[in-house]
Structure formats: structure tokens, C-alpha cells
PDB file of C-alpha atoms in Angstrom:
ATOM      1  CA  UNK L 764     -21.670  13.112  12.100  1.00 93.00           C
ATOM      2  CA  UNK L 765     -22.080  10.563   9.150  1.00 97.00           C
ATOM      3  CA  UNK L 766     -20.424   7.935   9.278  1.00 98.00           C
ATOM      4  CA  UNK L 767     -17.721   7.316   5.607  1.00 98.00           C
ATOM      5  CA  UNK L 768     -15.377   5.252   3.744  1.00 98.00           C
ATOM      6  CA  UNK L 769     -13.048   6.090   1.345  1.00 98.00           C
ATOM      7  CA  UNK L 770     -11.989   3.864  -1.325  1.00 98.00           C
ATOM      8  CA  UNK L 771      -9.633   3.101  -3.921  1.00 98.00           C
ATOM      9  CA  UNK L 772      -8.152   0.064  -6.039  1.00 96.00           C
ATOM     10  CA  UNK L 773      -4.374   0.420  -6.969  1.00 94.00           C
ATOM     11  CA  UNK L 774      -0.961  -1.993  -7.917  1.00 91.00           C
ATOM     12  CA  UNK L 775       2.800  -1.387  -6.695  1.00 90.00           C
ATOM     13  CA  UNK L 776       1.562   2.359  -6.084  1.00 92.00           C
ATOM     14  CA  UNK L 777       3.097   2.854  -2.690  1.00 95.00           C
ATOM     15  CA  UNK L 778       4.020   6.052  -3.314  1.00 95.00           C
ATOM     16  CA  UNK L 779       0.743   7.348  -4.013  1.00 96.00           C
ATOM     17  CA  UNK L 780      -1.231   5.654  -1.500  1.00 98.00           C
ATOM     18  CA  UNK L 781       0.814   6.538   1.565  1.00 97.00           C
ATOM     19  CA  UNK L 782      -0.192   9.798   0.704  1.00 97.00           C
ATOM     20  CA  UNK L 783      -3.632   8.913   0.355  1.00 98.00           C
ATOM     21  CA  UNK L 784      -3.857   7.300   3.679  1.00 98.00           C
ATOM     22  CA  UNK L 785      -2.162  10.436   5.128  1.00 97.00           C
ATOM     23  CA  UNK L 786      -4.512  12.568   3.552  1.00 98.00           C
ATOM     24  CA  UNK L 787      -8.518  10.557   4.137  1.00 98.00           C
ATOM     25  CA  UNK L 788      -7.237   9.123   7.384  1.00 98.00           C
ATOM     26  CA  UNK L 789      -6.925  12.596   8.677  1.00 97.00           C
ATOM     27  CA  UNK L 790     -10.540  13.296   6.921  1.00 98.00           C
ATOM     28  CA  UNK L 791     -12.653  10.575   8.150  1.00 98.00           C
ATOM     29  CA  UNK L 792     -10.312   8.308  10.278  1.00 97.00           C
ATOM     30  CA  UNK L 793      -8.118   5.610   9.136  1.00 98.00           C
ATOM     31  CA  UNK L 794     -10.049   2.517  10.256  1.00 98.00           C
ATOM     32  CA  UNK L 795     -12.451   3.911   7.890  1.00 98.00           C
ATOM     33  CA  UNK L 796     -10.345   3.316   4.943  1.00 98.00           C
ATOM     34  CA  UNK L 797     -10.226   0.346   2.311  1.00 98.00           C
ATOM     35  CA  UNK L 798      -7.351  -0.095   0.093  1.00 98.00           C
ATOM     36  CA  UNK L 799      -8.328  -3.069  -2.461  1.00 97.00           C
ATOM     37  CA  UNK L 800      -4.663  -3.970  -3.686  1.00 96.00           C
ATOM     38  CA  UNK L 801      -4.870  -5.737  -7.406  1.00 93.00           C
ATOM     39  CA  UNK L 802      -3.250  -8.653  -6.914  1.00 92.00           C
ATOM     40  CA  UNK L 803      -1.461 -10.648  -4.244  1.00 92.00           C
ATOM     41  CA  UNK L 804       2.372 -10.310  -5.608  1.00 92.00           C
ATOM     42  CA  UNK L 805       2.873  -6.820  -4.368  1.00 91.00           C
ATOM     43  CA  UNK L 806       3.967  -5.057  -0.826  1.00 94.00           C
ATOM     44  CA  UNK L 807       1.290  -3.432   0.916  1.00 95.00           C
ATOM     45  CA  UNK L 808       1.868   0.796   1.291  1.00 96.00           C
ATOM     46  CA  UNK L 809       2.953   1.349   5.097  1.00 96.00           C
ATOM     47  CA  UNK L 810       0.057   2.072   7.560  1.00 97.00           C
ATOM     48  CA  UNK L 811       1.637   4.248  10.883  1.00 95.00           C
ATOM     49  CA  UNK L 812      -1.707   3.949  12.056  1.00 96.00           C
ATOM     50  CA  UNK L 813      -2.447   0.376  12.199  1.00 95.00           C
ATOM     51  CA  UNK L 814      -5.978   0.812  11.342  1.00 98.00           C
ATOM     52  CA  UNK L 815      -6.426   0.732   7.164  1.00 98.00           C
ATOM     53  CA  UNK L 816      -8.135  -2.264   5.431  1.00 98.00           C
ATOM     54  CA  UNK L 817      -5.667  -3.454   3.408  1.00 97.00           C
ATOM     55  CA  UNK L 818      -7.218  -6.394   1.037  1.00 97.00           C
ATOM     56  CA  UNK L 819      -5.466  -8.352  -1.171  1.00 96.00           C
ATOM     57  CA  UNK L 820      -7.464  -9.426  -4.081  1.00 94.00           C
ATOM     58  CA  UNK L 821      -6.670 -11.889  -6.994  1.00 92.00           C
ATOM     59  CA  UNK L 822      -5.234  -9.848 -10.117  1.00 91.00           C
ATOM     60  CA  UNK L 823      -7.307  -8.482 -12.437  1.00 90.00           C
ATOM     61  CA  UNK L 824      -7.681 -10.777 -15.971  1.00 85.00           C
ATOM     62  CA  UNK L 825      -7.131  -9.030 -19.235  1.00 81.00           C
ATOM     63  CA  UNK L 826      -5.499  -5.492 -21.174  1.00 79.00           C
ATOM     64  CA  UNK L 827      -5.495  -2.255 -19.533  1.00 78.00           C
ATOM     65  CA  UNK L 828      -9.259  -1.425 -20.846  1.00 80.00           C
ATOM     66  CA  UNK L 829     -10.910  -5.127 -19.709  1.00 87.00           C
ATOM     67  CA  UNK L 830      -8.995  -4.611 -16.474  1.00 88.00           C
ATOM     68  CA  UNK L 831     -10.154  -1.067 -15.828  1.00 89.00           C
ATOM     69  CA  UNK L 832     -14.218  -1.852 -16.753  1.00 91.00           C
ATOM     70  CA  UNK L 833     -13.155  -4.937 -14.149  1.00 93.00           C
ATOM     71  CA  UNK L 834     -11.701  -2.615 -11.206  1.00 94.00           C
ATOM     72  CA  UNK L 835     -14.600  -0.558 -11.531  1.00 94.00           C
ATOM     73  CA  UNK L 836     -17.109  -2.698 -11.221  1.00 95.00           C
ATOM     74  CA  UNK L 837     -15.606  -4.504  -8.067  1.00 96.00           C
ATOM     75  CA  UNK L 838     -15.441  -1.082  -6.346  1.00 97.00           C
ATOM     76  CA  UNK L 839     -19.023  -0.033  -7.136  1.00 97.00           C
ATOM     77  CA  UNK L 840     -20.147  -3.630  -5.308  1.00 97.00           C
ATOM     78  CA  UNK L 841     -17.467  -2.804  -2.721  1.00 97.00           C
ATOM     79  CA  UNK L 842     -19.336   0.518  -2.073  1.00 98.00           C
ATOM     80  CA  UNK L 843     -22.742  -0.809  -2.298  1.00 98.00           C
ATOM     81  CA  UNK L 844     -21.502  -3.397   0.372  1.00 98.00           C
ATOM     82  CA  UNK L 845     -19.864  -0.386   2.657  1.00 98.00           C
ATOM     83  CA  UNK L 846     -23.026   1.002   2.236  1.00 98.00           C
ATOM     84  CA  UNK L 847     -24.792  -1.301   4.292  1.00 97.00           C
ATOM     85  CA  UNK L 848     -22.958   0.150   7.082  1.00 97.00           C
ATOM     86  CA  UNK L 849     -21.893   3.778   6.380  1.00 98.00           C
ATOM     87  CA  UNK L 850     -23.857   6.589   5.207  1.00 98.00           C
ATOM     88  CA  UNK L 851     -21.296   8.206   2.390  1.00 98.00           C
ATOM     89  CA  UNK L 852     -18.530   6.704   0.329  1.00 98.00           C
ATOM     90  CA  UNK L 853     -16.172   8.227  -1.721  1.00 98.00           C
ATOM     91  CA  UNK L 854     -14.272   6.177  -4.381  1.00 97.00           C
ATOM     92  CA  UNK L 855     -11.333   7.276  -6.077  1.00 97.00           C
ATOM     93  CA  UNK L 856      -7.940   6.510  -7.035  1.00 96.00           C
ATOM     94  CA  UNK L 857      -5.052   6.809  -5.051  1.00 96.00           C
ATOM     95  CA  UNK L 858      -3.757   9.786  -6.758  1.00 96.00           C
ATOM     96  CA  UNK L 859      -6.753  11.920  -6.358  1.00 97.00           C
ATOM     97  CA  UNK L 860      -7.446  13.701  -3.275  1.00 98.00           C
ATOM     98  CA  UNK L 861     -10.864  15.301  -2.765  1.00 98.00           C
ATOM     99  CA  UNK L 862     -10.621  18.592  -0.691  1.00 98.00           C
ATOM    100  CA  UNK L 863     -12.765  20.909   0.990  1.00 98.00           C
ATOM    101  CA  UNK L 864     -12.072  24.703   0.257  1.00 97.00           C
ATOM    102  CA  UNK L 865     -10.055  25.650   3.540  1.00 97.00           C
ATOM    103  CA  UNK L 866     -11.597  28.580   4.138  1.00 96.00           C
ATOM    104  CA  UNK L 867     -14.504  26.681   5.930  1.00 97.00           C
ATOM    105  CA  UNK L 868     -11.766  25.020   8.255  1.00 96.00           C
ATOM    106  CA  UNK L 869     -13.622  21.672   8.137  1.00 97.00           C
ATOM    107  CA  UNK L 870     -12.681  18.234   7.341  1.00 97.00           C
ATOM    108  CA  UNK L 871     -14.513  16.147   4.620  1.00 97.00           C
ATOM    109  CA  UNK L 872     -16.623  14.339   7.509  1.00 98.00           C
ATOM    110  CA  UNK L 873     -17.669  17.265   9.024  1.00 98.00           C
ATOM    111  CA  UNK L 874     -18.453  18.845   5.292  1.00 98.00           C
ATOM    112  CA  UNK L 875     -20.181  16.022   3.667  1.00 98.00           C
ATOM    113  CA  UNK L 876     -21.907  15.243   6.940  1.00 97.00           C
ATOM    114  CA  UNK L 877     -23.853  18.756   6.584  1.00 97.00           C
ATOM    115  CA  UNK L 878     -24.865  19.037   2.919  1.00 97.00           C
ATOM    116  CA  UNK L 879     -27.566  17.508   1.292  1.00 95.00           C
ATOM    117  CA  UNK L 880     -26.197  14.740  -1.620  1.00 95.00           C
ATOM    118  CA  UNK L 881     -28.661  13.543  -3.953  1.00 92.00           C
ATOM    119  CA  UNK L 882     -27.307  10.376  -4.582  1.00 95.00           C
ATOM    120  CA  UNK L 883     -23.721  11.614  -5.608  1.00 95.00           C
ATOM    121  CA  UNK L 884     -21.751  14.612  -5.397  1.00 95.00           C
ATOM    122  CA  UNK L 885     -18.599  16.269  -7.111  1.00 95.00           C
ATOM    123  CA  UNK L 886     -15.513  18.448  -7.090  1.00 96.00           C
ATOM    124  CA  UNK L 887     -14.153  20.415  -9.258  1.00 96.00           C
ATOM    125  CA  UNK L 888     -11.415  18.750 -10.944  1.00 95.00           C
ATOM    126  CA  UNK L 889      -7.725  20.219 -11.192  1.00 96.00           C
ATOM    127  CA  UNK L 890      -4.939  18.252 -13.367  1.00 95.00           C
ATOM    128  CA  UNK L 891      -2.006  19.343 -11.347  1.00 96.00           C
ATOM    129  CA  UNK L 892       1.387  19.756 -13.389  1.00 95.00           C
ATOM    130  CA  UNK L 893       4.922  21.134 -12.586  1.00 96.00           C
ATOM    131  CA  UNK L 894       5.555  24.523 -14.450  1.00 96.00           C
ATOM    132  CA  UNK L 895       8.996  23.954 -15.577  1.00 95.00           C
ATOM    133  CA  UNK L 896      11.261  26.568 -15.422  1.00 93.00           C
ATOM    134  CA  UNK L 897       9.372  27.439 -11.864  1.00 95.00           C
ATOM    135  CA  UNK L 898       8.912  24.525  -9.980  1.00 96.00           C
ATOM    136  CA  UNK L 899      11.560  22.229  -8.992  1.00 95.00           C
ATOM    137  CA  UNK L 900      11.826  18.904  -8.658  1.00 95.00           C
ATOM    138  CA  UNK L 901       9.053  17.057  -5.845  1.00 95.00           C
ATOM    139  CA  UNK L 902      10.632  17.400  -2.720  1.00 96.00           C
ATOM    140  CA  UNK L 903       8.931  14.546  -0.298  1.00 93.00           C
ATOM    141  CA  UNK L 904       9.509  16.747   3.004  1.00 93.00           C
ATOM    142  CA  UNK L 905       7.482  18.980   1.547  1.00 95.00           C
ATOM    143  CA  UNK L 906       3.393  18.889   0.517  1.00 95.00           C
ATOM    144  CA  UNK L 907       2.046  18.324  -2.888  1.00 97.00           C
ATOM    145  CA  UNK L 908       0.390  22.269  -2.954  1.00 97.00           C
ATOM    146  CA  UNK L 909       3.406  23.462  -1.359  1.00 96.00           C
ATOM    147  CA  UNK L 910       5.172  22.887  -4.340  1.00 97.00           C
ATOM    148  CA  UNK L 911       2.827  22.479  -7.255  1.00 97.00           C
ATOM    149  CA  UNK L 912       0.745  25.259  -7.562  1.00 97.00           C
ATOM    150  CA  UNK L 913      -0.731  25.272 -11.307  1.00 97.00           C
ATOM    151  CA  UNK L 914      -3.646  22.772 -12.884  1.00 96.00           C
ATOM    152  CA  UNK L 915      -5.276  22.403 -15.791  1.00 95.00           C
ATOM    153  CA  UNK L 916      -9.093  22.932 -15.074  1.00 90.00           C
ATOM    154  CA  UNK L 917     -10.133  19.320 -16.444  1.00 86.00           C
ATOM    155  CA  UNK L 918     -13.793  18.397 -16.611  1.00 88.00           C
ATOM    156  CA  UNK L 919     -12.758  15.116 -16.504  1.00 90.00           C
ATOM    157  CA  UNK L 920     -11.483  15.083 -12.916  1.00 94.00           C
ATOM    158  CA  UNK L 921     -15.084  16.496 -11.849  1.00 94.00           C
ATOM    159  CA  UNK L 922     -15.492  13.353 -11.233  1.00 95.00           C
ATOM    160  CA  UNK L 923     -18.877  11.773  -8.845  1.00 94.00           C
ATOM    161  CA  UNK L 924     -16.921  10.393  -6.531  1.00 97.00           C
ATOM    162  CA  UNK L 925     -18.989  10.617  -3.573  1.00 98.00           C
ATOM    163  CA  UNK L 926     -22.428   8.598  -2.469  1.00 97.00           C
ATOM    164  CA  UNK L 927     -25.068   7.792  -0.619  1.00 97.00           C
ATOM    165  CA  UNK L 928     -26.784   4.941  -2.463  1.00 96.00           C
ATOM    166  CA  UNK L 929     -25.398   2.432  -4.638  1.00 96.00           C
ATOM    167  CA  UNK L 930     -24.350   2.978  -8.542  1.00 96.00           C
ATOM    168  CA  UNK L 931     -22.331   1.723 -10.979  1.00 95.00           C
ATOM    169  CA  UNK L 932     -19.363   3.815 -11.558  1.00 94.00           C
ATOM    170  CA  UNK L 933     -17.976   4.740 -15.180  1.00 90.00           C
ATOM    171  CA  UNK L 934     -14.329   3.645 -15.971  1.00 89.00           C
ATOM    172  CA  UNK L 935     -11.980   6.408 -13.960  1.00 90.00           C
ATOM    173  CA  UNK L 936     -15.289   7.302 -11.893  1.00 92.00           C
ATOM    174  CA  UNK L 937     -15.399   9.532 -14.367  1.00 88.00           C
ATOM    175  CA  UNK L 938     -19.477   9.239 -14.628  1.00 89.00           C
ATOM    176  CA  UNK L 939     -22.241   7.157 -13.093  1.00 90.00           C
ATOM    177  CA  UNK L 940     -24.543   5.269 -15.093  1.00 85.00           C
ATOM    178  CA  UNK L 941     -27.977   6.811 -15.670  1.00 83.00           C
ATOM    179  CA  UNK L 942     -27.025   9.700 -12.967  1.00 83.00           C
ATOM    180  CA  UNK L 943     -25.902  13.543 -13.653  1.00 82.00           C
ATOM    181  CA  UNK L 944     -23.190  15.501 -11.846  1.00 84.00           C
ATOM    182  CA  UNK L 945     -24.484  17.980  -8.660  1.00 91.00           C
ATOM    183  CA  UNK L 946     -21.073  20.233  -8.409  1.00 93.00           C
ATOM    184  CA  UNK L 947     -20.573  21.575  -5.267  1.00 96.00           C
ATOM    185  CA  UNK L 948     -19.420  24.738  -4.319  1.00 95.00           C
ATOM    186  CA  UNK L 949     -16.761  23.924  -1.938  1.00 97.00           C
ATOM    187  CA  UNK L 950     -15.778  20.490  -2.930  1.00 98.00           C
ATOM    188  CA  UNK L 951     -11.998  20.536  -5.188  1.00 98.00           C
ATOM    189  CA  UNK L 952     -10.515  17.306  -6.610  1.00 97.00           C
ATOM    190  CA  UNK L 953      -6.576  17.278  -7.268  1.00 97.00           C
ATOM    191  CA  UNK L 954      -5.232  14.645  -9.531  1.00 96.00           C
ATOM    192  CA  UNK L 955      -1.612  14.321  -8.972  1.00 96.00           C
ATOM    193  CA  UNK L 956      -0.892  11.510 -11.718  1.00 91.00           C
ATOM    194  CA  UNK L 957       1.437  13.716 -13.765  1.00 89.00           C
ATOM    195  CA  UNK L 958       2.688  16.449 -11.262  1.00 94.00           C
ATOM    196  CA  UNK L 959       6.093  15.744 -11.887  1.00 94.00           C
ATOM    197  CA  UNK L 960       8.734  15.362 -14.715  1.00 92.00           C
ATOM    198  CA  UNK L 961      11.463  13.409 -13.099  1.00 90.00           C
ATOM    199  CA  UNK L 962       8.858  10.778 -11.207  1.00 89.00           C
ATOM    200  CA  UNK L 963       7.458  10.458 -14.340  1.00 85.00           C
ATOM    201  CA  UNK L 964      10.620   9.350 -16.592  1.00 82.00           C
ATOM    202  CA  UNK L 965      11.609   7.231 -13.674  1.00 81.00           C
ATOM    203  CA  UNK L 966       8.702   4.981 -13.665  1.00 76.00           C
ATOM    204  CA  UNK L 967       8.191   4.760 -17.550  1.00 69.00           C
ATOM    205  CA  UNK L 968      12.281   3.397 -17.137  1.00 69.00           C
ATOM    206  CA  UNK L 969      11.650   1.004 -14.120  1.00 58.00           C
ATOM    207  CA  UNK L 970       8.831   0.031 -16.694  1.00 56.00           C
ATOM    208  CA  UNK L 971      10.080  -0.396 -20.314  1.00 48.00           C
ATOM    209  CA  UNK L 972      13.210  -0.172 -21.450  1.00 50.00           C
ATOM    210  CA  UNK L 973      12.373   0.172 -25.396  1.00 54.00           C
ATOM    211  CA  UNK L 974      13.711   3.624 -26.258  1.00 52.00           C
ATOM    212  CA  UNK L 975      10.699   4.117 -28.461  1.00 53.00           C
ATOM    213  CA  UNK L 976       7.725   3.023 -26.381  1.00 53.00           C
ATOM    214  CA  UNK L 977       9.751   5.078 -23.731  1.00 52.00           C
ATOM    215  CA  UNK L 978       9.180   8.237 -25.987  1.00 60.00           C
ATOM    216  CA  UNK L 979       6.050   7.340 -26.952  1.00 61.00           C
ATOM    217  CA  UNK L 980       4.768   6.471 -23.408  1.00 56.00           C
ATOM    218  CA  UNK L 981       6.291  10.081 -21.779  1.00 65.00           C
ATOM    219  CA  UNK L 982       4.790  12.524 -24.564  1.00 68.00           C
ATOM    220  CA  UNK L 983       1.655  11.122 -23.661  1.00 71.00           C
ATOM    221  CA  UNK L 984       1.951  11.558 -20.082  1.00 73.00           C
ATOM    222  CA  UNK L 985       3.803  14.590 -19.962  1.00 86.00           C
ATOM    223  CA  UNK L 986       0.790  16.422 -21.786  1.00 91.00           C
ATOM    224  CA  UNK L 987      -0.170  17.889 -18.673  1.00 93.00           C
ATOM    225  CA  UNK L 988       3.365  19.213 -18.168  1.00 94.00           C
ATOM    226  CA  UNK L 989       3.557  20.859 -21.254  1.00 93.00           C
ATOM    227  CA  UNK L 990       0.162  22.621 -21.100  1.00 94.00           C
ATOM    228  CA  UNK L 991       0.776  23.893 -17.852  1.00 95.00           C
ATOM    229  CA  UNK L 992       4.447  24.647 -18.752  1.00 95.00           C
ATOM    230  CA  UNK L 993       3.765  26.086 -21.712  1.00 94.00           C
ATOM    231  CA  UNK L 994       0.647  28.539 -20.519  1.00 93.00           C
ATOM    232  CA  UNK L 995       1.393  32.458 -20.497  1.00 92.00           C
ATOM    233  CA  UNK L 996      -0.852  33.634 -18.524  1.00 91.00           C
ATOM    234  CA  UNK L 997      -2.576  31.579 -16.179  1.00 93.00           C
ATOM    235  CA  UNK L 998      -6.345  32.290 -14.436  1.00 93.00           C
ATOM    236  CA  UNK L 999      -6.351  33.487 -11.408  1.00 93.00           C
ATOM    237  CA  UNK L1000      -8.107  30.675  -9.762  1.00 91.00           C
ATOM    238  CA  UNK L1001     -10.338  32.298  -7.383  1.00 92.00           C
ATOM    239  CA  UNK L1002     -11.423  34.778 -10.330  1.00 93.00           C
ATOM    240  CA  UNK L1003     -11.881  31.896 -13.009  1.00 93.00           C
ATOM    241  CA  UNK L1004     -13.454  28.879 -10.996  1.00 93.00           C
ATOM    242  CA  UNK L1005     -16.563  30.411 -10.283  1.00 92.00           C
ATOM    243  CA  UNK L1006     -17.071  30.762 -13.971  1.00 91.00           C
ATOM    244  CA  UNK L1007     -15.240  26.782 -14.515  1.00 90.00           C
ATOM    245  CA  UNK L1008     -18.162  25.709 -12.329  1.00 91.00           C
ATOM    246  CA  UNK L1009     -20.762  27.348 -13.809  1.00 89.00           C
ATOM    247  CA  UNK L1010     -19.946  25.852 -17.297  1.00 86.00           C
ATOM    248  CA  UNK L1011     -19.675  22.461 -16.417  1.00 88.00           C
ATOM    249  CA  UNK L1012     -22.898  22.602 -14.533  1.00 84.00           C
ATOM    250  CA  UNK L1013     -24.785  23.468 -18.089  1.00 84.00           C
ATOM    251  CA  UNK L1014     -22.367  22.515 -20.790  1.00 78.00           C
ATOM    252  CA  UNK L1015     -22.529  18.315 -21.836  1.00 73.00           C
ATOM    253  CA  UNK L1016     -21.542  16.870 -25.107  1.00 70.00           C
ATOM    254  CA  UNK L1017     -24.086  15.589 -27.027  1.00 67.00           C
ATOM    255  CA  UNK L1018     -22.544  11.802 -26.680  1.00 65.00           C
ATOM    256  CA  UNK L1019     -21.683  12.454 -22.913  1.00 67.00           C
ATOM    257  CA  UNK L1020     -24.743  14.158 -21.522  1.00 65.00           C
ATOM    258  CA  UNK L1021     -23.693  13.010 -17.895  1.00 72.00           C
ATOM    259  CA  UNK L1022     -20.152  14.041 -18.377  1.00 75.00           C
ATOM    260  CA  UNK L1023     -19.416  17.987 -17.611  1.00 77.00           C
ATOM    261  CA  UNK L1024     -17.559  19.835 -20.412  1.00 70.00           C
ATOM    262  CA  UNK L1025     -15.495  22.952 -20.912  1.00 72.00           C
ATOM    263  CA  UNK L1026     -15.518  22.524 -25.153  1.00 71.00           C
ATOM    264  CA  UNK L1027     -11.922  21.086 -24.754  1.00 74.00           C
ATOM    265  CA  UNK L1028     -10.312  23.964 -23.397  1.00 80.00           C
ATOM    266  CA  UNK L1029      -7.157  23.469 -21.892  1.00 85.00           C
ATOM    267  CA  UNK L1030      -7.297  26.504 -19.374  1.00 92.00           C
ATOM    268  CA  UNK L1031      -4.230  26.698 -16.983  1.00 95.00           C
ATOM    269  CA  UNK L1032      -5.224  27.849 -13.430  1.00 96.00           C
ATOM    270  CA  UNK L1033      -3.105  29.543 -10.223  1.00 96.00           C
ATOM    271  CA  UNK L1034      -4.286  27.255  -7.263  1.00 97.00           C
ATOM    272  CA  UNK L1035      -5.299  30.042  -4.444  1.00 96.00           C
ATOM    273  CA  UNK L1036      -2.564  30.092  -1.713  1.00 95.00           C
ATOM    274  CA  UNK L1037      -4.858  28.949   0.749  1.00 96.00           C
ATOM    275  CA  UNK L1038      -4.617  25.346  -0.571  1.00 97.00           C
ATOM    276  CA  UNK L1039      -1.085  25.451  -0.054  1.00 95.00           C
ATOM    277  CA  UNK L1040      -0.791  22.868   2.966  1.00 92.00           C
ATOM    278  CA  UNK L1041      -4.058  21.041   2.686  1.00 92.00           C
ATOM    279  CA  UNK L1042      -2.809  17.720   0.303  1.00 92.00           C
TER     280      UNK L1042
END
């Protein structure tokens, strides 16, 4: 077996990062995991285990976009450092959880451990949304694919989030500089962000009371709701990724060459049943 990290950068996200140490301490074991928390004013997420790397680091200077070139380039040299010691790392944010299909019945250390990455490696990307009108409110007895079962099949959560030598990851980890994208046929990436209406009005609250900049904050983040919401007829996903997988493996925009792309479609999938109780 290799030996991996998994990484991510977050602030007052407790929420989400319980359920990422949940999920990759299961994967790869938790004293392999490194939460970098931005800034020292904040509670750290609760660790059963004992055994997560919880660092405190001084707050990121600046607006959102300064801060986010800044986050990403401490967590590409925090991976270059972690790879002095481990073979693989996989960065990503505390809402995204990178899965292995489940028919293989392995974990992502036993998965990644067997294939052959040429410096990075990706999965394809789901935007995961509640379907109102179907799916009820998050229910936190319950799993995330146990209750949200349609995404929007977003090029923009294939993200390269795993490696074996050391880059320089795009803001998001959305691309790595100079480097293309090697899709993998059983790799899956679920971005929970905007998976549910009521968490999602509660936080912009907690956040800003300006009825305005509350409206204007929500339609923007409750995109993903409404496509998925809105969508007829979703794909069948185990009929439609295939074809999802093949596209983004040839299709780039001209200005993004090292991005994948799906023209801007906004095509609504049915998550197979057998992800149900993986995240």
C-alpha cells in the first residue's frame, strides 16, 4: 500500500469537516489527515479519533479572491512538503469528497495505491443539489447520498485533486499549472456546497443581515438548486457518465485548455443507487 494524505484549508466550517474527517479517515486513516484551519479565532471541528492534524494558521490577508490565490498556494507547499514523506496527496476542500465507484469494494488507499498516476489524477465531478418537491430537508442521522440523489454533471468539480509530485494548484484546485487532466474511470468527486435549501438560508442569515445582499447572496448560491429542481428529465447516470467522461477528456476551451468542458451544459444526473451509503 501507498502511503497518503488528504488535505484541505477551511474557516468556522465544522459542519463540513466533521464529515470530511468521517469520510478520508475511513479512506486512508485519520492520523493521515491535515486540516489547515484559516485563522486562530475559530473552534477546531471534533476529532473522535484523536489522530487528525489540526493546524492553526494565521488568517489569511485580503478579499475573497487575494485570500483564495493565498490558500492555494499554502496548500500546494503543504503538499509538496507531505510529499517528502507520502507517496499520494489529495487536496480538496472540506465539502468535496472524492469516491471510488463501490462496485470495486475498495477504499481510496487501496484504489489509488494500484493505478498508475502521472503526476495527478481526477474524478468526475457531481454538483449535488436537493430536488425540491422530492427531497426533504438534510436529515444529519442520515448520509449525504442517502438523501440527495441528483447532481449537476459540472466540469468544474473534475477537479486534479490527487498527486504524486509537487504542483501548483489553480484557485478551487480547479486546474494545475502547466499540467492536463487524466480522468479516471472509477474515481467520482461530490461537491456538497449547495445540497441544501434550508442550510443554505441559515448561514447567508447567521452571515448578513441586509435583506438585499441576503437575496442577492442566495440566488447565487441556490443556482444549483434550481437547475437540479427545475430539470424534467434527468440522465440516468450510469447511461450518461460514460459519455460525461468521454467529453471532458477531449473537449477544452480555447482560454482553458487544461480545464475539461461540457460547452456549458447544465445536464442534471440520477446518482446510481449504489452510491447511496458511501459519503
Amino acid at each position: 500500500m501507498k502511503k497518503i494524505a488528504v488535505i484541505t484549508m477551511a474557516r468556522n466550517d465544522n459542519f463540513f469537516l466533521e464529515k470530511w474527517i468521517a469520510y478520508y479517515g475511513v479512506q486512508v486513516g485519520y492520523e493521515h489527515l491535515y486540516i489547515y484551519l484559516d485563522g486562530k479565532d475559530q473552534d477546531p471541528p471534533k476529532d473522535p479519533s484523536g489522530k487528525v492534524n489540526i493546524i492553526f494558521c494565521d488568517k489569511l490577508p485580503g478579499l475573497v479572491a487575494e485570500m483564495e490565490r493565498a490558500r492555494l498556494s499554502l496548500l500546494s507547499d503543504k503538499a509538496a512538503e507531505h510529499l517528502k514523506s507520502y507517496d499520494i496527496v489529495i487536496g480538496c476542500d472540506a465539502d468535496e469528497f472524492l469516491v471510488v465507484d463501490p462496485d470495486l469494494n475498495k477504499t481510496l488507499l487501496q484504489y489509488l495505491s494500484e493505478i498508475k498516476i502521472n503526476t495527478t489524477v481526477s474524478g468526475l465531478g457531481f454538483d449535488m443539489g436537493q430536488r425540491l418537491g422530492e427531497e426533504q430537508e438534510y436529515d444529519p442521522s442520515k448520509g449525504f447520498l442517502e438523501q440527495r440523489h441528483y447532481g449537476i454533471m459540472e466540469p468544474d468539480y473534475t477537479k486534479p485533486l490527487v498527486i504524486n509530485k509537487p504542483v501548483r494548484w489553480g484557485v478551487g484546485f480547479h486546474r494545475i499549472r502547466g499540467h492536463n487532466y487524466h480522468i479516471d474511470n472509477n474515481l467520482y468527486l461530490f461537491h456538497f456546497g449547495c445540497f441544501d435549501l434550508r442550510m443554505l438560508e441559515d448561514k447567508f442569515k447567521s452571515k448578513d443581515t441586509d435583506a438585499l445582499k441576503l437575496e442577492k447572496h442566495l440566488k447565487f448560491r441556490r443556482k444549483t438548486i434550481d437547475i437540479v429542481s427545475n430539470a424534467k428529465t434527468p440522465k440516468d447516470g450510469d447511461k450518461f457518465i460514460p459519455f460525461a467522461r468521454f467529453m471532458q477528456r477531449i473537449f477544452r476551451a480555447p482560454y482553458h485548455w487544461n480545464r475539461p468542458s461540457m460547452f456549458k451544459q447544465e445536464v442534471v444526473v440520477r446518482i446510481p443507487e449504489r452510491f447511496n451509503n458511501i459519503v
